[in-house]
Short mmCIF file of C-alpha atoms and ligand atoms in Angstrom, two decimals:
data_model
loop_
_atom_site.label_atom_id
_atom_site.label_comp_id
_atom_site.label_asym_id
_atom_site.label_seq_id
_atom_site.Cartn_x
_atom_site.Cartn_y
_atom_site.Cartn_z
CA UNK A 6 110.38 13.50 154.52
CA UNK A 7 107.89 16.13 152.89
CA UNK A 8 108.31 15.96 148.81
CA UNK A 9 108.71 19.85 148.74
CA UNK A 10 111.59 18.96 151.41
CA UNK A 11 113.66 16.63 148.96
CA UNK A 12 113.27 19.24 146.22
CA UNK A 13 114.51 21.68 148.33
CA UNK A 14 117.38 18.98 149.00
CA UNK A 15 117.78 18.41 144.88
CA UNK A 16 117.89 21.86 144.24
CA UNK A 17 120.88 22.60 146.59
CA UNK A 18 123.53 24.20 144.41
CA UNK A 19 125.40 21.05 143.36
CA UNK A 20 129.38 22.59 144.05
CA UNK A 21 128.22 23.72 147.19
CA UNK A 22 127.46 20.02 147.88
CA UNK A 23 130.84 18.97 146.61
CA UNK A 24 132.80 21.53 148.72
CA UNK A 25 130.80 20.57 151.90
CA UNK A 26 131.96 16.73 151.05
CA UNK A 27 135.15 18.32 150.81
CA UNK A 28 136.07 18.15 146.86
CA UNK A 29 137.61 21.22 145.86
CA UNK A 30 136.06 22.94 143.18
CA UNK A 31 137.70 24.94 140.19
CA UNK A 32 136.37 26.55 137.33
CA UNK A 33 133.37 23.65 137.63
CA UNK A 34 135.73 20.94 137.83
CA UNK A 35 137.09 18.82 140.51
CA UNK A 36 139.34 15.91 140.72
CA UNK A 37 136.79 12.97 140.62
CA UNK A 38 137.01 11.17 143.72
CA UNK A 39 135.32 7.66 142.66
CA UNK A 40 138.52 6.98 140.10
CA UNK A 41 142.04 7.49 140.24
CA UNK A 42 142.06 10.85 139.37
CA UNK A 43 144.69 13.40 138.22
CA UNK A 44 143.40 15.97 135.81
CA UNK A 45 139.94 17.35 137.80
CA UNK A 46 137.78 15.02 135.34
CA UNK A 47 134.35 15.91 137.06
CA UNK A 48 132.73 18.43 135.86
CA UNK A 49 129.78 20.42 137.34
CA UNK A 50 126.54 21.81 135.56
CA UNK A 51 125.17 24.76 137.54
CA UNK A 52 122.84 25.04 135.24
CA UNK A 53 121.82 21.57 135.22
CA UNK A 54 122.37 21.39 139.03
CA UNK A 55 124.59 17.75 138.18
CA UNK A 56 128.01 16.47 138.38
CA UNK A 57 129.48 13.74 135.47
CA UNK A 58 133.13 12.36 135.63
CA UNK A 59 133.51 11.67 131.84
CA UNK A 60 136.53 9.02 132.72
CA UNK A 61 134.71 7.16 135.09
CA UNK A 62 131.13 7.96 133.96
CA UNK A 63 129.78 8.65 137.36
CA UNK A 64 126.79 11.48 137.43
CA UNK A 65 123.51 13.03 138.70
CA UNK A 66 122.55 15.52 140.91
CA UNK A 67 123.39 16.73 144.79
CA UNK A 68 121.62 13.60 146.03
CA UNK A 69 123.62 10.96 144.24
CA UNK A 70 126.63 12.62 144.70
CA UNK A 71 126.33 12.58 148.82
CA UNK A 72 125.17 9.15 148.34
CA UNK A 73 128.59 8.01 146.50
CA UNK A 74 130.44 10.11 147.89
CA UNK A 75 129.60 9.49 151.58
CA UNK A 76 128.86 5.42 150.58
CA UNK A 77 125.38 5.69 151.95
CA UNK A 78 121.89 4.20 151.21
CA UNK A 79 119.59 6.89 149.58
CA UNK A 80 118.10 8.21 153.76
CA UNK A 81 121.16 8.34 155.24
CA UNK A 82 122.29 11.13 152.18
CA UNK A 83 119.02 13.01 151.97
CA UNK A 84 119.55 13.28 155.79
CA UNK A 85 123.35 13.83 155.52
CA UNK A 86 121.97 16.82 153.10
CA UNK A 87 119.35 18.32 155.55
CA UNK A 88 121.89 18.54 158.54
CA UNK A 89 123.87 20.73 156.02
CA UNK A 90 121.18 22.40 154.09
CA UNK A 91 121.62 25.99 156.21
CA UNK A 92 125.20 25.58 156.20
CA UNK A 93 125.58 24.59 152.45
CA UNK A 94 123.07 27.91 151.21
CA UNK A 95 124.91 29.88 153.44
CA UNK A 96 128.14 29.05 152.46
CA UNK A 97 127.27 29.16 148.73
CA UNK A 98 125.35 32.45 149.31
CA UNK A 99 127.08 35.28 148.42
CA UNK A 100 129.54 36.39 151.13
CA UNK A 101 128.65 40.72 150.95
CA UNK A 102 125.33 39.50 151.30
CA UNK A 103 125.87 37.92 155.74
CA UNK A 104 127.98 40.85 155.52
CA UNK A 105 125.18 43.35 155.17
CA UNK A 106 123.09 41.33 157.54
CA UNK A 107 125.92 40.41 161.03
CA UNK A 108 127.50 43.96 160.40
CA UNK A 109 126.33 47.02 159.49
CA UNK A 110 129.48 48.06 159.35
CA UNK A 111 130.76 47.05 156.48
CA UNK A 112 127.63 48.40 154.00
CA UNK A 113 130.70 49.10 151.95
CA UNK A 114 130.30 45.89 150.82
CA UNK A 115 127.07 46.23 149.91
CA UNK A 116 127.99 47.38 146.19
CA UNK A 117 130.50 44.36 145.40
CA UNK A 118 129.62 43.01 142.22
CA UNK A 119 129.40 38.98 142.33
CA UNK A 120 131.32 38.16 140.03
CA UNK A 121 131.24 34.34 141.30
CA UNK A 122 127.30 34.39 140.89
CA UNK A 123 126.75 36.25 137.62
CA UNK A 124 129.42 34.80 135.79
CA UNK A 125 127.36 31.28 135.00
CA UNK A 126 125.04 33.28 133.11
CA UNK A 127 126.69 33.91 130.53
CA UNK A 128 128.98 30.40 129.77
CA UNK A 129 125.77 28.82 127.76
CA UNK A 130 123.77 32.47 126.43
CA UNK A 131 120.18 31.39 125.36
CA UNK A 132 118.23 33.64 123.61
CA UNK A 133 113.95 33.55 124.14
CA UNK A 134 111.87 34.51 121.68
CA UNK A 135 111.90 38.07 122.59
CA UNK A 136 115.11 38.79 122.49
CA UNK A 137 115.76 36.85 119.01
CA UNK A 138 113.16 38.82 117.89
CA UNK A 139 114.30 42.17 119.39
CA UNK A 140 117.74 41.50 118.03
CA UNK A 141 117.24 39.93 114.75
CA UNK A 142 113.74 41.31 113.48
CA UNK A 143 113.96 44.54 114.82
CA UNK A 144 117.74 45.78 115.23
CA UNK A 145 118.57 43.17 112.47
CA UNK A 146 122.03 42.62 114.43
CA UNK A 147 124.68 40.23 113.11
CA UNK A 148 124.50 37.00 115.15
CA UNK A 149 128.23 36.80 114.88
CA UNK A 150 128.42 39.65 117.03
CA UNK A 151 125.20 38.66 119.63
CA UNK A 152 127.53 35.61 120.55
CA UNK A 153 130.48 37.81 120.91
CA UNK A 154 128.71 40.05 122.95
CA UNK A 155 127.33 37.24 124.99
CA UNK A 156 123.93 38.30 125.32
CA UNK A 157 121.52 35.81 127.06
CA UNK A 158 117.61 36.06 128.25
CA UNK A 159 115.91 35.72 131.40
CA UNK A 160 112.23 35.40 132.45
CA UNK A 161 111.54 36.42 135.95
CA UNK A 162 108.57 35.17 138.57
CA UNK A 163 106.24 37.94 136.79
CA UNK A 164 107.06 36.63 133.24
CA UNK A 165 108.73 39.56 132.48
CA UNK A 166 111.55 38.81 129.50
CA UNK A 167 114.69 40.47 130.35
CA UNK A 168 117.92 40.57 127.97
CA UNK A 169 120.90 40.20 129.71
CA UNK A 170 124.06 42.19 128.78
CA UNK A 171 126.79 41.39 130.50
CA UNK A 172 129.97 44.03 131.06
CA UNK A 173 133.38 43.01 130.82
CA UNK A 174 136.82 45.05 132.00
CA UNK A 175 139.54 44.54 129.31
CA UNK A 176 140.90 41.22 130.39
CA UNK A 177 137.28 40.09 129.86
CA UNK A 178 136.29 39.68 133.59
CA UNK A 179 132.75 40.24 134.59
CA UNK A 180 132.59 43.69 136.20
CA UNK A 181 128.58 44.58 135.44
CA UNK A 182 125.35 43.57 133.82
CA UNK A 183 122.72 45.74 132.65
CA UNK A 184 119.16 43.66 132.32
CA UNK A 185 116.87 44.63 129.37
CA UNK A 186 113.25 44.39 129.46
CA UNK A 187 111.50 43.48 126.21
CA UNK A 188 108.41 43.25 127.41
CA UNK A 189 108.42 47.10 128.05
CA UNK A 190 106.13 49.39 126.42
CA UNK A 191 106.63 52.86 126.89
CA UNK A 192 103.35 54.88 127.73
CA UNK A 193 103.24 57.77 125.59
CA UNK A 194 104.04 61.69 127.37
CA UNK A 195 100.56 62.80 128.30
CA UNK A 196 101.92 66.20 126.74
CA UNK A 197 102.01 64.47 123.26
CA UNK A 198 104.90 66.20 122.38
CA UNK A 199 106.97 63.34 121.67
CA UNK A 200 109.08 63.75 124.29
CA UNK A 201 110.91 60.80 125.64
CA UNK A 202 108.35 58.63 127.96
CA UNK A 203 110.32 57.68 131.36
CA UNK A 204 107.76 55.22 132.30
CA UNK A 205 106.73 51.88 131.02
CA UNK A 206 103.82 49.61 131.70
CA UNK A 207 104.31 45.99 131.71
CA UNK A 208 104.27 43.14 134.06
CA UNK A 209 103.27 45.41 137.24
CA UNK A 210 105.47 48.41 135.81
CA UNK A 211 108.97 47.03 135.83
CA UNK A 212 111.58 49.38 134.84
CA UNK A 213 112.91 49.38 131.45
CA UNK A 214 116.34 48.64 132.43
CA UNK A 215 117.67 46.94 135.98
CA UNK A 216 121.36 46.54 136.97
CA UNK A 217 122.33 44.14 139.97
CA UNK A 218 123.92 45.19 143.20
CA UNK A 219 127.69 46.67 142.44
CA UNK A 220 127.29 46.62 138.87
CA UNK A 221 129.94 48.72 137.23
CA UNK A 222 128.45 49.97 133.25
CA UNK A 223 130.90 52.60 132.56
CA UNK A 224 131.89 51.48 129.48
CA UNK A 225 130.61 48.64 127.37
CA UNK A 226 132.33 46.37 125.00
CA UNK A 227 136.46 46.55 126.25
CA UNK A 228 137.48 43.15 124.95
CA UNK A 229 137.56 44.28 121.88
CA UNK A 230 140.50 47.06 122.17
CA UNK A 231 142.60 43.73 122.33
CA UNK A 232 141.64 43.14 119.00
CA UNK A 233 141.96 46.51 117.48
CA UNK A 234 144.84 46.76 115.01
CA UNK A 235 147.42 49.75 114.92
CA UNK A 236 145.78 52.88 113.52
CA UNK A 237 142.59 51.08 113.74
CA UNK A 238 139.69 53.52 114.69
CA UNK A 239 137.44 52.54 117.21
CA UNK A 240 133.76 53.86 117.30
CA UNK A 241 132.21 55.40 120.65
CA UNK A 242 128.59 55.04 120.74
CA UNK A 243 126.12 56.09 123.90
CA UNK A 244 124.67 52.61 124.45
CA UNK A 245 124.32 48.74 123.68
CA UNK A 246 122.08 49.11 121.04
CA UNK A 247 124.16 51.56 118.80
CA UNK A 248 127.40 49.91 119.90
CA UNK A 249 125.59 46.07 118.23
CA UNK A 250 124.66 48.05 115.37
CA UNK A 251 128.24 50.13 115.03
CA UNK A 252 129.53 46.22 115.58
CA UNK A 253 127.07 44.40 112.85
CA UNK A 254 128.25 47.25 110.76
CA UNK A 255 131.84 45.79 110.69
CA UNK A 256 133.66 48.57 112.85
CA UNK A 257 135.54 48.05 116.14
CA UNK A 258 133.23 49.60 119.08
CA UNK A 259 132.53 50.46 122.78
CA UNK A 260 129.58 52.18 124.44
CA UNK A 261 129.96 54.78 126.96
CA UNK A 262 126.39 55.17 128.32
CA UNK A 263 127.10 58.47 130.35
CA UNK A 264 130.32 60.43 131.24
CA UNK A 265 129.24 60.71 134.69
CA UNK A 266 129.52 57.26 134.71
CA UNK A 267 132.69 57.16 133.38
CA UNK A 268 135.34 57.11 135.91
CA UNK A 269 138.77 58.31 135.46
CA UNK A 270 140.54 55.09 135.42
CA UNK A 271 138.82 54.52 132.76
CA UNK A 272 139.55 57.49 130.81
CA UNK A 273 142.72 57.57 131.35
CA UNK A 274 142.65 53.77 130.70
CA UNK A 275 141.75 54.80 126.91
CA UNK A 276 143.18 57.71 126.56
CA UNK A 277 146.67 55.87 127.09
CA UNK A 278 145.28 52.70 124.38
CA UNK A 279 144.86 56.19 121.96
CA UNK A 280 148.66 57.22 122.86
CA UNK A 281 150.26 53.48 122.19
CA UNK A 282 148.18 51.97 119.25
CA UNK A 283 147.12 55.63 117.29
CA UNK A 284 143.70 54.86 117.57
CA UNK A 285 141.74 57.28 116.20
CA UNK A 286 138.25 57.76 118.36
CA UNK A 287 135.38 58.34 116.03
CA UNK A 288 132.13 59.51 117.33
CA UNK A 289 128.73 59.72 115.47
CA UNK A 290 126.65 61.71 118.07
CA UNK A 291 122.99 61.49 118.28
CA UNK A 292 121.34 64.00 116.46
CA UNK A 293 119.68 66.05 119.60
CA UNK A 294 120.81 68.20 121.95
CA UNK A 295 121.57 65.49 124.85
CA UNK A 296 123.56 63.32 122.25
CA UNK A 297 125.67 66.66 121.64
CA UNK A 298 126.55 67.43 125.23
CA UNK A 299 127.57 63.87 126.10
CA UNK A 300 130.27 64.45 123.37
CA UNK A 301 131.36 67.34 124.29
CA UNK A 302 131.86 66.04 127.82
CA UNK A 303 133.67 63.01 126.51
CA UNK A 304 135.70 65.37 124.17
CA UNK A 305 137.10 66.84 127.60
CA UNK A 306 137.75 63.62 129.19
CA UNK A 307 139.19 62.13 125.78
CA UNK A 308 140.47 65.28 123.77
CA UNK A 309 141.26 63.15 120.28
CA UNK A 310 137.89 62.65 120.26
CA UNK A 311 136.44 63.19 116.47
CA UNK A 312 132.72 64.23 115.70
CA UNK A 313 131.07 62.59 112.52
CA UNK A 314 127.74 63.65 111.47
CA UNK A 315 124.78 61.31 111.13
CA UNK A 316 122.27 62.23 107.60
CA UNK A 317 119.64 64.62 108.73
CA UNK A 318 116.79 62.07 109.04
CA UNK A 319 118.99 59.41 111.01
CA UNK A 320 118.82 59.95 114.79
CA UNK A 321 120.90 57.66 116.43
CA UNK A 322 123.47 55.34 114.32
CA UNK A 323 121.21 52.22 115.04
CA UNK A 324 118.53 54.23 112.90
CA UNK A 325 121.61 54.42 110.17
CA UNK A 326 122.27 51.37 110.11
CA UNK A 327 118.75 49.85 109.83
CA UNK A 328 118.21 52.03 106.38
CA UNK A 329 121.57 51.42 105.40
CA UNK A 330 120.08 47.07 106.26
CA UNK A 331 116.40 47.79 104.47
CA UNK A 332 118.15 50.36 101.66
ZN1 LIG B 1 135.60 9.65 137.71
#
């Protein structure tokens, strides 16, 4: 067998492996099938690609676990594993995506967010040296409130560095992620007005922000209405970065990017938190005319909305808060 084959063969996602032996996997756990086991003691490392049984001791990756599992010499495994190579990726694949491909009918599909897939991301955040340095040096963000927000950082095949911010409905499942790139550098408006650039340059021109297939970003940050008190205000901001800094600043926030974006569920999701707790909604818009109109849509859509105005030479609260950090 080819060496590139037996990687291919190592790198076969390890509970995959176990459900094609026939474990049942759980929340990365399984009961461990080389003790006596009652409690799902083997645990599973997607990130590591392994399994360990920390009763038993018992470990290592996709081939060693065929090879104990199935009580055969190290050949008869890797074999074992090539005969169910196409079935094991496609059964660990995600399911929308032989959807899209055997039937066109159901393209519905095609915008589930994979929950199953993304969630892994975020169990052990890491953060590269970009993004420590885009949230500590320059947004000078509390790291109490990076964890809690669960950020983590990616590099992709062009060595791109993406942040990774990952969206959670208010029971904190996964329901979006919006990727970051900090390698982006905007190329200034050939009109030199200052207006906003809307095209960066970096790594073959990747976009400044991506979101994966079915990603839902209508409003970022619900966990923490669970831990809003009565009468607590909580702080509506138009994106991440003002909702870390709102956050860092000691107040209770979300970010609600766009109103388009903001379905009615969702509104009428918060408006009803505002009717049971008497939370007041406190909104520092930013100071220009787009920042203006996006409250007064949200204003229709939540009517106890309440404007506060930044200082003149503040444009967006993250710009507060970084004088308010460097006095
Ligand atoms: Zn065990």
């Amino acid at each position: 067998m080819e060496k590139y084959e037996l990687q291919k063969l190592r790198d076969l996602p390890i509970e995959g492996v176990a459900e094609r032996l026939g474990l049942s996997v759980r929340m990365h756990k399984a009961l461990c099938p080389f003790h006596d086991d009652h409690h799902a003691s083997l645990s599973f490392s997607v990130r590591r690609n392994s399994f360990r049984c920390f009763v038993c001791g018992a470990h290592g990756g996709p081939i060693d676990l065929a090879m104990r599992y199935l009580n055969k010499p190290f050949l008869d495994a890797v074999r074992w594993l090539a005969d169910e190579h196409n079935v094991i990726i496609d059964e660990w694949q995600p399911r929308s995506t032989s959807f899209n491909v055997h039937r066109s009918t159901f393209n519905v599909q095609r915008s589930t967010f994979n929950v199953h897939r993304y969630t892994r991301y975020f169990e052990h955040p890491f953060l590269n040296d970009e993004a420590r340095h885009f949230l500590f040096d320059e947004r000078r963000l509390d790291p109490r409130v990076v964890r809690w927000c669960r950020l983590t950082s990616w590099r992709d095949k062009q060595d791109v560095p993406w942040l990774q911010i990952p969206y959670y409905d208010r029971e904190g499942k996964l329901v979006g992620i919006q990727n970051r790139n900090l390698g982006f550098t905007p190329i200034p408006s050939p009109k030199g007005d200052g207006s906003l650039p809307l095209k960066g340059e970096v790594g073959g021109g990747a976009p400044r922000f991506r979101f994966p297939q079915g990603s839902e970003c209508g409003i970022y940050n619900l966990p923490v209405l669970n831990m809003l008190r009565a009468g607590e205000p909580l702080y509506i901001t138009e994106g991440c970065s003002d909702c870390w800094a709102m956050l860092s600043a000691g107040h209770k926030a979300i970010a609600i990017p766009s109103a388009t974006l903001l379905k009615r569920k969702n509104a009428e999701q918060l408006s009803t938190f505002h009717f049971q707790h008497s939370t007041p909604f406190i909104m520092y818009p930013d100071r220009d005319e787009p920042g203006e109109r996006l409250f007064m849509q949200l204003k229709e859509l939540l009517p106890n909305l309440e404007h506060r105005q930044l200082p003149p030479d503040c444009k967006d609260f993250s710009d507060y808060y970084l004088k308010n950090k460097t006095g």
